[in-house]
mmCIF file of N, CA and C in Angstrom:
data_model
loop_
_atom_site.group_PDB
_atom_site.id
_atom_site.type_symbol
_atom_site.label_atom_id
_atom_site.label_comp_id
_atom_site.label_asym_id
_atom_site.label_seq_id
_atom_site.Cartn_x
_atom_site.Cartn_y
_atom_site.Cartn_z
ATOM 1 N N MET A 1 0.808 -1.251 -0.028
ATOM 2 C CA MET A 1 0.099 0.034 -0.024
ATOM 3 C C MET A 1 0.897 1.282 -0.015
ATOM 4 N N LEU A 2 0.678 2.165 -0.909
ATOM 5 C CA LEU A 2 1.392 3.433 -0.949
ATOM 6 C C LEU A 2 0.721 4.352 0.032
ATOM 7 N N ALA A 3 1.591 5.001 0.798
ATOM 8 C CA ALA A 3 1.180 6.082 1.632
ATOM 9 C C ALA A 3 1.176 7.365 0.837
ATOM 10 N N MET A 4 0.114 8.284 1.107
ATOM 11 C CA MET A 4 0.037 9.475 0.418
ATOM 12 C C MET A 4 0.771 10.553 1.185
ATOM 13 N N ASN A 5 1.310 11.389 0.472
ATOM 14 C CA ASN A 5 2.154 12.548 1.205
ATOM 15 C C ASN A 5 2.137 13.779 0.163
ATOM 16 N N SER A 6 1.639 14.723 0.556
ATOM 17 C CA SER A 6 1.754 15.972 -0.273
ATOM 18 C C SER A 6 3.146 16.605 -0.518
ATOM 19 N N GLU A 7 3.959 16.144 0.199
ATOM 20 C CA GLU A 7 5.232 16.691 0.163
ATOM 21 C C GLU A 7 6.244 16.053 -1.076
ATOM 22 N N TYR A 8 5.674 15.023 -1.686
ATOM 23 C CA TYR A 8 6.393 14.502 -2.735
ATOM 24 C C TYR A 8 5.649 14.498 -4.066
ATOM 25 N N GLN A 9 6.351 14.368 -5.141
ATOM 26 C CA GLN A 9 5.733 14.373 -6.442
ATOM 27 C C GLN A 9 6.347 13.228 -7.114
ATOM 28 N N CYS A 10 5.577 12.411 -7.764
ATOM 29 C CA CYS A 10 5.941 11.152 -8.468
ATOM 30 C C CYS A 10 6.226 11.440 -9.877
ATOM 31 N N ARG A 11 7.295 10.985 -10.579
ATOM 32 C CA ARG A 11 7.502 11.208 -11.979
ATOM 33 C C ARG A 11 7.804 9.848 -12.629
ATOM 34 N N LEU A 12 7.365 9.757 -13.881
ATOM 35 C CA LEU A 12 7.710 8.633 -14.668
ATOM 36 C C LEU A 12 8.208 9.087 -15.967
ATOM 37 N N GLY A 13 9.585 8.861 -16.027
ATOM 38 C CA GLY A 13 10.398 9.340 -17.108
ATOM 39 C C GLY A 13 10.486 10.820 -16.747
ATOM 40 N N GLY A 14 10.072 11.780 -17.719
ATOM 41 C CA GLY A 14 10.124 13.188 -17.368
ATOM 42 C C GLY A 14 8.694 13.705 -17.113
ATOM 43 N N GLN A 15 7.780 12.928 -17.150
ATOM 44 C CA GLN A 15 6.276 13.283 -16.964
ATOM 45 C C GLN A 15 5.728 13.226 -15.601
ATOM 46 N N THR A 16 5.242 14.298 -14.972
ATOM 47 C CA THR A 16 4.759 14.179 -13.696
ATOM 48 C C THR A 16 3.484 13.396 -13.638
ATOM 49 N N LEU A 17 3.499 12.404 -12.726
ATOM 50 C CA LEU A 17 2.152 11.660 -12.625
ATOM 51 C C LEU A 17 1.341 12.140 -11.488
ATOM 52 N N CYS A 18 1.901 12.369 -10.245
ATOM 53 C CA CYS A 18 1.112 12.659 -9.128
ATOM 54 C C CYS A 18 2.026 13.066 -7.920
ATOM 55 N N ALA A 19 1.484 13.554 -6.869
ATOM 56 C CA ALA A 19 2.270 13.765 -5.761
ATOM 57 C C ALA A 19 2.051 12.790 -4.718
ATOM 58 N N ALA A 20 2.089 11.429 -5.019
ATOM 59 C CA ALA A 20 1.931 10.386 -4.087
ATOM 60 C C ALA A 20 3.239 9.670 -3.965
ATOM 61 N N ALA A 21 3.550 9.265 -2.719
ATOM 62 C CA ALA A 21 4.716 8.619 -2.515
ATOM 63 C C ALA A 21 4.845 7.962 -1.254
ATOM 64 N N ILE A 22 5.765 7.251 -0.841
ATOM 65 C CA ILE A 22 6.010 6.522 0.418
ATOM 66 C C ILE A 22 6.782 7.658 1.261
ATOM 67 N N TYR A 23 6.337 7.896 2.390
ATOM 68 C CA TYR A 23 7.084 8.898 3.165
ATOM 69 C C TYR A 23 7.935 8.146 4.281
ATOM 70 N N LEU A 24 9.233 8.261 4.069
ATOM 71 C CA LEU A 24 10.215 7.526 4.970
ATOM 72 C C LEU A 24 11.153 8.654 5.404
ATOM 73 N N ALA A 25 11.495 9.621 4.618
ATOM 74 C CA ALA A 25 12.327 10.790 4.991
ATOM 75 C C ALA A 25 12.244 11.711 3.961
ATOM 76 N N ASP A 26 12.784 13.014 4.229
ATOM 77 C CA ASP A 26 12.694 14.110 3.095
ATOM 78 C C ASP A 26 14.037 13.917 2.132
ATOM 79 N N VAL A 27 13.943 12.839 1.557
ATOM 80 C CA VAL A 27 15.050 12.467 0.575
ATOM 81 C C VAL A 27 14.477 11.993 -0.725
ATOM 82 N N SER A 28 15.349 11.904 -1.665
ATOM 83 C CA SER A 28 14.797 11.120 -2.973
ATOM 84 C C SER A 28 14.915 9.711 -2.947
ATOM 85 N N PHE A 29 13.956 8.884 -3.492
ATOM 86 C CA PHE A 29 14.033 7.511 -3.605
ATOM 87 C C PHE A 29 13.890 7.093 -5.106
ATOM 88 N N LEU A 30 14.385 5.952 -5.369
ATOM 89 C CA LEU A 30 14.179 5.257 -6.672
ATOM 90 C C LEU A 30 13.331 4.053 -6.472
ATOM 91 N N LEU A 31 12.317 3.938 -7.074
ATOM 92 C CA LEU A 31 11.536 2.727 -6.924
ATOM 93 C C LEU A 31 11.211 1.890 -8.353
ATOM 94 N N ALA A 32 11.621 0.718 -8.334
ATOM 95 C CA ALA A 32 11.421 -0.166 -9.677
ATOM 96 C C ALA A 32 10.053 -0.732 -9.675
ATOM 97 N N ALA A 33 9.248 -0.551 -10.768
ATOM 98 C CA ALA A 33 7.969 -1.246 -10.956
ATOM 99 C C ALA A 33 8.238 -2.791 -11.263
ATOM 100 N N ALA A 34 7.356 -3.456 -10.456
ATOM 101 C CA ALA A 34 7.438 -5.065 -10.619
ATOM 102 C C ALA A 34 7.283 -5.539 -11.909
ATOM 103 N N SER A 35 6.348 -5.068 -12.821
ATOM 104 C CA SER A 35 5.957 -5.633 -14.063
ATOM 105 C C SER A 35 6.616 -5.080 -15.193
ATOM 106 N N ARG A 36 7.314 -3.932 -15.015
ATOM 107 C CA ARG A 36 8.102 -3.325 -16.160
ATOM 108 C C ARG A 36 9.257 -2.720 -15.686
ATOM 109 N N PRO A 37 10.334 -2.699 -16.575
ATOM 110 C CA PRO A 37 11.502 -2.040 -16.272
ATOM 111 C C PRO A 37 11.473 -0.503 -16.171
ATOM 112 N N THR A 38 10.411 0.003 -15.418
ATOM 113 C CA THR A 38 10.088 1.444 -15.315
ATOM 114 C C THR A 38 10.673 2.038 -14.038
ATOM 115 N N VAL A 39 11.230 3.103 -13.895
ATOM 116 C CA VAL A 39 11.645 3.620 -12.607
ATOM 117 C C VAL A 39 10.966 4.937 -12.402
ATOM 118 N N PHE A 40 10.459 5.036 -11.108
ATOM 119 C CA PHE A 40 9.776 6.144 -10.581
ATOM 120 C C PHE A 40 10.866 6.989 -9.856
ATOM 121 N N TRP A 41 10.675 8.251 -10.007
ATOM 122 C CA TRP A 41 11.569 9.332 -9.462
ATOM 123 C C TRP A 41 10.706 10.090 -8.431
ATOM 124 N N LEU A 42 11.083 9.957 -7.217
ATOM 125 C CA LEU A 42 10.319 10.733 -6.069
ATOM 126 C C LEU A 42 11.202 11.906 -5.619
ATOM 127 N N SER A 43 10.741 13.020 -5.821
ATOM 128 C CA SER A 43 11.527 14.200 -5.246
ATOM 129 C C SER A 43 10.696 14.958 -4.408
ATOM 130 N N SER A 44 11.506 15.572 -3.338
ATOM 131 C CA SER A 44 10.886 16.392 -2.372
ATOM 132 C C SER A 44 10.216 17.676 -3.015
ATOM 133 N N ARG A 45 9.147 17.992 -2.639
ATOM 134 C CA ARG A 45 8.384 19.201 -3.130
ATOM 135 C C ARG A 45 7.537 19.723 -2.057
ATOM 136 N N ALA A 46 8.113 20.114 -1.005
ATOM 137 C CA ALA A 46 7.295 20.624 0.124
ATOM 138 C C ALA A 46 6.662 21.982 -0.209
ATOM 139 N N GLY A 47 5.534 22.078 0.193
ATOM 140 C CA GLY A 47 4.730 23.264 0.023
ATOM 141 C C GLY A 47 3.936 23.323 -1.104
ATOM 142 N N SER A 48 3.932 22.268 -1.974
ATOM 143 C CA SER A 48 2.999 22.365 -3.099
ATOM 144 C C SER A 48 1.716 21.428 -2.888
ATOM 145 N N PRO A 49 0.561 21.971 -2.649
ATOM 146 C CA PRO A 49 -0.682 21.236 -2.419
ATOM 147 C C PRO A 49 -0.968 20.389 -3.507
ATOM 148 N N LEU A 50 -1.691 19.225 -3.172
ATOM 149 C CA LEU A 50 -2.051 18.257 -4.217
ATOM 150 C C LEU A 50 -3.537 18.411 -4.422
ATOM 151 N N PRO A 51 -3.951 18.189 -5.666
ATOM 152 C CA PRO A 51 -5.376 18.243 -6.083
ATOM 153 C C PRO A 51 -6.063 16.992 -5.520
ATOM 154 N N ASN A 52 -7.380 17.065 -5.350
ATOM 155 C CA ASN A 52 -8.251 16.056 -4.762
ATOM 156 C C ASN A 52 -8.200 14.735 -5.537
ATOM 157 N N SER A 53 -8.033 14.987 -6.790
ATOM 158 C CA SER A 53 -8.096 13.763 -7.766
ATOM 159 C C SER A 53 -6.803 13.014 -7.935
ATOM 160 N N CYS A 54 -5.859 13.458 -7.221
ATOM 161 C CA CYS A 54 -4.425 12.839 -7.230
ATOM 162 C C CYS A 54 -4.480 11.360 -7.270
ATOM 163 N N CYS A 55 -4.994 10.778 -6.187
ATOM 164 C CA CYS A 55 -4.899 9.349 -5.919
ATOM 165 C C CYS A 55 -5.519 8.675 -7.070
ATOM 166 N N SER A 56 -6.743 8.957 -7.494
ATOM 167 C CA SER A 56 -7.403 8.197 -8.668
ATOM 168 C C SER A 56 -6.526 8.347 -9.834
ATOM 169 N N SER A 57 -5.972 9.474 -10.017
ATOM 170 C CA SER A 57 -5.188 9.753 -11.307
ATOM 171 C C SER A 57 -3.936 8.744 -11.303
ATOM 172 N N VAL A 58 -3.323 8.497 -10.118
ATOM 173 C CA VAL A 58 -2.250 7.587 -10.129
ATOM 174 C C VAL A 58 -2.700 6.257 -10.380
ATOM 175 N N MET A 59 -3.716 5.744 -9.781
ATOM 176 C CA MET A 59 -4.248 4.481 -9.931
ATOM 177 C C MET A 59 -4.529 4.190 -11.412
ATOM 178 N N GLN A 60 -5.288 5.090 -11.907
ATOM 179 C CA GLN A 60 -5.838 4.948 -13.407
ATOM 180 C C GLN A 60 -4.544 4.790 -14.306
ATOM 181 N N ARG A 61 -3.577 5.706 -14.103
ATOM 182 C CA ARG A 61 -2.270 5.670 -14.944
ATOM 183 C C ARG A 61 -1.538 4.395 -14.739
ATOM 184 N N SER A 62 -1.442 3.979 -13.443
ATOM 185 C CA SER A 62 -0.622 2.850 -13.027
ATOM 186 C C SER A 62 -1.373 1.560 -13.732
ATOM 187 N N GLU A 63 -2.656 1.392 -13.742
ATOM 188 C CA GLU A 63 -3.301 0.371 -14.337
ATOM 189 C C GLU A 63 -3.128 0.312 -15.711
ATOM 190 N N THR A 64 -3.175 1.426 -16.394
ATOM 191 C CA THR A 64 -2.927 1.415 -17.845
ATOM 192 C C THR A 64 -1.601 1.062 -18.242
ATOM 193 N N GLN A 65 -0.768 1.351 -17.464
ATOM 194 C CA GLN A 65 0.738 1.060 -17.797
ATOM 195 C C GLN A 65 1.178 -0.252 -17.219
ATOM 196 N N GLY A 66 0.265 -1.044 -16.659
ATOM 197 C CA GLY A 66 0.671 -2.305 -16.087
ATOM 198 C C GLY A 66 1.269 -2.356 -14.881
ATOM 199 N N LEU A 67 1.118 -1.345 -14.018
ATOM 200 C CA LEU A 67 1.879 -1.136 -12.668
ATOM 201 C C LEU A 67 0.968 -1.503 -11.435
ATOM 202 N N ALA A 68 -0.259 -2.078 -11.773
ATOM 203 C CA ALA A 68 -1.212 -2.232 -10.672
ATOM 204 C C ALA A 68 -0.756 -3.449 -9.933
ATOM 205 N N SER A 69 0.130 -4.175 -10.267
ATOM 206 C CA SER A 69 0.549 -5.442 -9.382
ATOM 207 C C SER A 69 1.497 -5.110 -8.286
ATOM 208 N N PHE A 70 1.684 -3.885 -7.908
ATOM 209 C CA PHE A 70 2.592 -3.438 -6.993
ATOM 210 C C PHE A 70 2.133 -4.074 -5.648
ATOM 211 N N ASP A 71 3.092 -4.948 -5.027
ATOM 212 C CA ASP A 71 2.496 -5.724 -3.953
ATOM 213 C C ASP A 71 3.092 -5.282 -2.623
ATOM 214 N N GLY A 72 3.886 -4.259 -2.611
ATOM 215 C CA GLY A 72 4.484 -3.678 -1.220
ATOM 216 C C GLY A 72 5.775 -4.264 -1.031
ATOM 217 N N ARG A 73 6.450 -5.066 -1.743
ATOM 218 C CA ARG A 73 7.817 -5.561 -1.663
ATOM 219 C C ARG A 73 8.873 -4.330 -1.505
ATOM 220 N N VAL A 74 8.629 -3.535 -2.438
ATOM 221 C CA VAL A 74 9.562 -2.263 -2.440
ATOM 222 C C VAL A 74 9.313 -1.420 -1.164
ATOM 223 N N GLU A 75 8.111 -1.344 -0.793
ATOM 224 C CA GLU A 75 7.877 -0.595 0.499
ATOM 225 C C GLU A 75 8.505 -1.330 1.663
ATOM 226 N N GLN A 76 8.456 -2.611 1.722
ATOM 227 C CA GLN A 76 9.022 -3.386 2.901
ATOM 228 C C GLN A 76 10.593 -3.194 2.844
ATOM 229 N N ILE A 77 11.214 -3.209 1.599
ATOM 230 C CA ILE A 77 12.636 -3.075 1.548
ATOM 231 C C ILE A 77 13.018 -1.710 1.937
ATOM 232 N N LEU A 78 12.254 -0.587 1.546
ATOM 233 C CA LEU A 78 12.516 0.725 1.906
ATOM 234 C C LEU A 78 12.349 0.915 3.428
ATOM 235 N N LEU A 79 11.378 0.289 3.943
ATOM 236 C CA LEU A 79 11.111 0.494 5.367
ATOM 237 C C LEU A 79 12.161 -0.242 6.165
ATOM 238 N N ARG A 80 12.565 -1.461 5.641
ATOM 239 C CA ARG A 80 13.747 -2.126 6.227
ATOM 240 C C ARG A 80 15.115 -1.380 6.153
ATOM 241 N N ARG A 81 15.426 -0.792 5.031
ATOM 242 C CA ARG A 81 16.498 0.156 4.946
ATOM 243 C C ARG A 81 16.373 1.468 5.852
ATOM 244 N N ALA A 82 15.160 1.877 5.992
ATOM 245 C CA ALA A 82 15.173 3.087 6.694
ATOM 246 C C ALA A 82 15.233 2.647 8.266
ATOM 247 N N ALA A 83 14.656 1.543 8.628
ATOM 248 C CA ALA A 83 14.971 1.100 10.121
ATOM 249 C C ALA A 83 16.371 0.638 10.415
ATOM 250 N N ASP A 84 16.973 0.127 9.451
ATOM 251 C CA ASP A 84 18.501 -0.145 9.563
ATOM 252 C C ASP A 84 19.220 1.112 9.711
ATOM 253 N N ALA A 85 18.955 2.170 8.890
ATOM 254 C CA ALA A 85 19.501 3.324 8.974
ATOM 255 C C ALA A 85 19.421 4.036 10.295
ATOM 256 N N GLU A 86 18.003 3.963 10.683
ATOM 257 C CA GLU A 86 17.699 4.612 11.975
ATOM 258 C C GLU A 86 18.493 3.898 13.157
ATOM 259 N N ALA A 87 18.560 2.556 13.155
ATOM 260 C CA ALA A 87 19.218 1.839 14.134
ATOM 261 C C ALA A 87 20.733 2.161 14.213
ATOM 262 N N ARG A 88 21.313 2.377 12.941
ATOM 263 C CA ARG A 88 22.808 2.796 12.883
ATOM 264 C C ARG A 88 22.930 4.179 13.513
ATOM 265 N N CYS A 89 22.092 5.106 13.124
ATOM 266 C CA CYS A 89 22.216 6.391 13.625
ATOM 267 C C CYS A 89 21.875 6.455 15.145
ATOM 268 N N ARG A 90 21.083 5.646 15.656
ATOM 269 C CA ARG A 90 20.847 5.538 17.113
ATOM 270 C C ARG A 90 22.175 4.935 17.890
ATOM 271 N N ARG A 91 22.681 3.895 17.304
ATOM 272 C CA ARG A 91 23.917 3.304 17.763
ATOM 273 C C ARG A 91 25.085 4.365 17.742
ATOM 274 N N ILE A 92 25.183 5.074 16.809
ATOM 275 C CA ILE A 92 26.256 6.132 16.534
ATOM 276 C C ILE A 92 26.080 7.244 17.607
ATOM 277 N N MET A 93 24.777 7.721 17.809
ATOM 278 C CA MET A 93 24.461 8.703 18.760
ATOM 279 C C MET A 93 24.621 8.154 20.163
ATOM 280 N N GLU A 94 24.317 6.917 20.399
ATOM 281 C CA GLU A 94 24.510 6.405 21.700
ATOM 282 C C GLU A 94 25.956 6.274 22.081
ATOM 283 N N GLY A 95 26.779 5.924 21.189
ATOM 284 C CA GLY A 95 28.293 5.938 21.336
ATOM 285 C C GLY A 95 28.886 7.252 21.557
ATOM 286 N N LYS A 96 28.379 8.241 20.782
ATOM 287 C CA LYS A 96 28.886 9.579 21.017
ATOM 288 C C LYS A 96 28.381 10.136 22.423
ATOM 289 N N ARG A 97 27.120 9.738 22.754
ATOM 290 C CA ARG A 97 26.615 10.214 24.029
ATOM 291 C C ARG A 97 27.369 9.642 25.212
ATOM 292 N N GLN A 98 27.744 8.298 25.177
ATOM 293 C CA GLN A 98 28.643 7.644 26.101
ATOM 294 C C GLN A 98 29.972 8.377 26.173
ATOM 295 N N ALA A 99 30.608 8.629 24.956
ATOM 296 C CA ALA A 99 31.874 9.225 24.972
ATOM 297 C C ALA A 99 31.796 10.703 25.644
ATOM 298 N N ILE A 100 30.557 11.453 25.319
ATOM 299 C CA ILE A 100 30.538 12.707 25.917
ATOM 300 C C ILE A 100 30.355 12.618 27.355
ATOM 301 N N THR A 101 29.563 11.597 27.808
ATOM 302 C CA THR A 101 29.313 11.345 29.305
ATOM 303 C C THR A 101 30.657 11.092 30.052
ATOM 304 N N GLU A 102 31.521 10.221 29.386
ATOM 305 C CA GLU A 102 32.700 9.763 29.891
ATOM 306 C C GLU A 102 33.722 11.029 30.073
ATOM 307 N N ARG A 103 33.794 11.887 28.963
ATOM 308 C CA ARG A 103 34.576 13.015 28.924
ATOM 309 C C ARG A 103 34.060 14.013 29.995
ATOM 310 N N GLN A 104 32.711 14.230 30.228
ATOM 311 C CA GLN A 104 32.224 15.013 31.210
ATOM 312 C C GLN A 104 32.544 14.577 32.645
ATOM 313 N N LEU A 105 32.566 13.289 32.915
ATOM 314 C CA LEU A 105 32.961 12.641 34.127
ATOM 315 C C LEU A 105 34.418 13.013 34.484
ATOM 316 N N GLN A 106 35.192 12.710 33.391
ATOM 317 C CA GLN A 106 36.722 13.131 33.426
ATOM 318 C C GLN A 106 37.004 14.571 33.717
ATOM 319 N N LEU A 107 36.375 15.408 32.974
ATOM 320 C CA LEU A 107 36.485 16.917 33.230
ATOM 321 C C LEU A 107 36.127 17.392 34.658
ATOM 322 N N GLN A 108 34.838 16.618 35.075
ATOM 323 C CA GLN A 108 34.307 16.990 36.404
ATOM 324 C C GLN A 108 35.289 16.467 37.442
ATOM 325 N N SER A 109 35.912 15.497 37.293
ATOM 326 C CA SER A 109 36.999 14.990 38.318
ATOM 327 C C SER A 109 38.158 15.944 38.420
ATOM 328 N N GLN A 110 38.533 16.351 37.268
ATOM 329 C CA GLN A 110 39.703 17.326 37.179
ATOM 330 C C GLN A 110 39.279 18.644 37.740
ATOM 331 N N VAL A 111 38.030 19.175 37.560
ATOM 332 C CA VAL A 111 37.628 20.281 38.192
ATOM 333 C C VAL A 111 37.498 20.196 39.742
ATOM 334 N N THR A 112 37.149 19.039 40.172
ATOM 335 C CA THR A 112 36.959 18.785 41.606
ATOM 336 C C THR A 112 38.371 18.710 42.177
ATOM 337 N N ALA A 113 39.272 18.031 41.569
ATOM 338 C CA ALA A 113 40.754 18.071 42.098
ATOM 339 C C ALA A 113 41.305 19.495 41.975
ATOM 340 N N ALA A 114 41.098 20.307 40.960
ATOM 341 C CA ALA A 114 41.575 21.609 40.895
ATOM 342 C C ALA A 114 41.086 22.528 42.136
ATOM 343 N N GLU A 115 39.692 22.273 42.234
ATOM 344 C CA GLU A 115 39.017 23.104 43.378
ATOM 345 C C GLU A 115 39.528 22.683 44.657
ATOM 346 N N GLU A 116 39.881 21.456 44.889
ATOM 347 C CA GLU A 116 40.483 21.045 46.217
ATOM 348 C C GLU A 116 41.889 21.623 46.352
ATOM 349 N N ALA A 117 42.625 21.717 45.266
ATOM 350 C CA ALA A 117 44.028 22.120 45.317
ATOM 351 C C ALA A 117 43.966 23.729 45.650
ATOM 352 N N LEU A 118 43.020 24.305 44.973
ATOM 353 C CA LEU A 118 42.765 25.781 45.191
ATOM 354 C C LEU A 118 42.279 26.196 46.709
ATOM 355 N N ARG A 119 41.471 25.220 47.089
ATOM 356 C CA ARG A 119 41.068 25.385 48.549
ATOM 357 C C ARG A 119 42.187 25.305 49.508
ATOM 358 N N ARG A 120 43.158 24.249 49.279
ATOM 359 C CA ARG A 120 44.302 24.086 50.124
ATOM 360 C C ARG A 120 45.251 25.279 49.988
ATOM 361 N N GLU A 121 45.454 25.731 48.746
ATOM 362 C CA GLU A 121 46.322 26.890 48.607
ATOM 363 C C GLU A 121 45.679 28.102 49.254
ATOM 364 N N LYS A 122 44.468 28.322 49.271
ATOM 365 C CA LYS A 122 43.771 29.433 49.923
ATOM 366 C C LYS A 122 44.044 29.350 51.456
ATOM 367 N N GLU A 123 43.773 28.169 51.918
ATOM 368 C CA GLU A 123 43.976 28.058 53.415
ATOM 369 C C GLU A 123 45.482 28.253 53.856
ATOM 370 N N ALA A 124 46.397 27.913 52.961
ATOM 371 C CA ALA A 124 47.747 28.095 53.222
ATOM 372 C C ALA A 124 48.037 29.547 53.197
ATOM 373 N N ALA A 125 47.447 30.315 52.211
ATOM 374 C CA ALA A 125 47.666 31.736 52.135
ATOM 375 C C ALA A 125 47.019 32.546 53.306
ATOM 376 N N LEU A 126 45.913 32.081 53.742
ATOM 377 C CA LEU A 126 45.204 32.635 54.827
ATOM 378 C C LEU A 126 45.995 32.533 56.157
ATOM 379 N N GLU A 127 46.624 31.164 56.415
ATOM 380 C CA GLU A 127 47.486 30.940 57.408
ATOM 381 C C GLU A 127 48.776 31.819 57.335
ATOM 382 N N LEU A 128 49.389 31.960 56.365
ATOM 383 C CA LEU A 128 50.497 32.803 56.157
ATOM 384 C C LEU A 128 50.208 34.359 56.394
ATOM 385 N N GLN A 129 49.066 34.806 55.924
ATOM 386 C CA GLN A 129 48.623 36.098 56.218
ATOM 387 C C GLN A 129 48.332 36.351 57.753
ATOM 388 N N THR A 130 47.862 35.378 58.339
ATOM 389 C CA THR A 130 47.685 35.399 59.767
ATOM 390 C C THR A 130 48.975 35.494 60.439
ATOM 391 N N GLU A 131 49.935 34.612 60.039
ATOM 392 C CA GLU A 131 51.331 34.702 60.735
ATOM 393 C C GLU A 131 52.011 36.122 60.499
ATOM 394 N N VAL A 132 51.962 36.673 59.303
ATOM 395 C CA VAL A 132 52.417 37.991 59.038
ATOM 396 C C VAL A 132 51.721 39.053 59.800
ATOM 397 N N SER A 133 50.463 38.910 59.786
ATOM 398 C CA SER A 133 49.737 40.031 60.773
ATOM 399 C C SER A 133 50.130 39.852 62.183
ATOM 400 N N LEU A 134 50.314 38.727 62.833
ATOM 401 C CA LEU A 134 50.799 38.566 64.000
ATOM 402 C C LEU A 134 52.099 39.163 64.239
ATOM 403 N N GLU A 135 52.951 38.772 63.447
ATOM 404 C CA GLU A 135 54.325 39.223 63.454
ATOM 405 C C GLU A 135 54.452 40.757 63.441
ATOM 406 N N ARG A 136 53.634 41.327 62.527
ATOM 407 C CA ARG A 136 53.582 42.836 62.479
ATOM 408 C C ARG A 136 53.134 43.446 63.752
ATOM 409 N N TRP A 137 51.995 42.832 64.337
ATOM 410 C CA TRP A 137 51.458 43.407 65.518
ATOM 411 C C TRP A 137 52.440 43.259 66.690
ATOM 412 N N GLU A 138 53.260 42.111 66.678
ATOM 413 C CA GLU A 138 54.317 41.898 67.751
ATOM 414 C C GLU A 138 55.291 42.966 67.619
ATOM 415 N N LEU A 139 55.785 43.198 66.279
ATOM 416 C CA LEU A 139 56.751 44.246 66.105
ATOM 417 C C LEU A 139 56.344 45.599 66.518
ATOM 418 N N GLN A 140 54.965 45.875 66.226
ATOM 419 C CA GLN A 140 54.623 47.152 66.644
ATOM 420 C C GLN A 140 54.453 47.371 68.210
ATOM 421 N N GLN A 141 54.225 46.164 68.817
ATOM 422 C CA GLN A 141 54.079 46.289 70.346
ATOM 423 C C GLN A 141 55.344 46.423 70.877
ATOM 424 N N SER A 142 56.505 45.662 70.351
ATOM 425 C CA SER A 142 57.920 45.839 70.889
ATOM 426 C C SER A 142 58.321 47.138 70.567
ATOM 427 N N ALA A 143 58.219 47.707 69.404
ATOM 428 C CA ALA A 143 58.751 48.988 69.015
ATOM 429 C C ALA A 143 58.075 50.136 69.795
ATOM 430 N N GLY A 144 56.748 50.022 70.108
ATOM 431 C CA GLY A 144 56.057 51.088 70.752
ATOM 432 C C GLY A 144 56.219 50.967 72.258
ATOM 433 N N GLY A 145 56.506 49.920 72.784
ATOM 434 C CA GLY A 145 56.364 49.699 74.138
ATOM 435 C C GLY A 145 57.553 49.838 75.026
#
């Protein structure tokens, strides 16, 4: 069964037949007719509305040209290819997501270590400042006293 979609235009040779197509993605597909060595060219045509008589026009033309025996094998092949491509994309995206998560954890541990080192340096600087202030106070007390 062909799915109707107003975003596609079906062509046979150079002649426009109808804007009916199988919607899998917004890309061009090549379909071979089962009974004849005829190739359909489906091209994306977003924004062009279809006439109401489009479906009947395709069926009439396909019957007269011996294309009515379309049994859905091409659709199954295209759906399987689309599912395989989607699965590949999902695997790639999952791999990249895992790599990003690992990198994020690595960077977070580096940030945590750097924050801890900064905290220790700050404490050491505060202790040194306290010692310097105490020595100055003692020098002022001994000089003034």
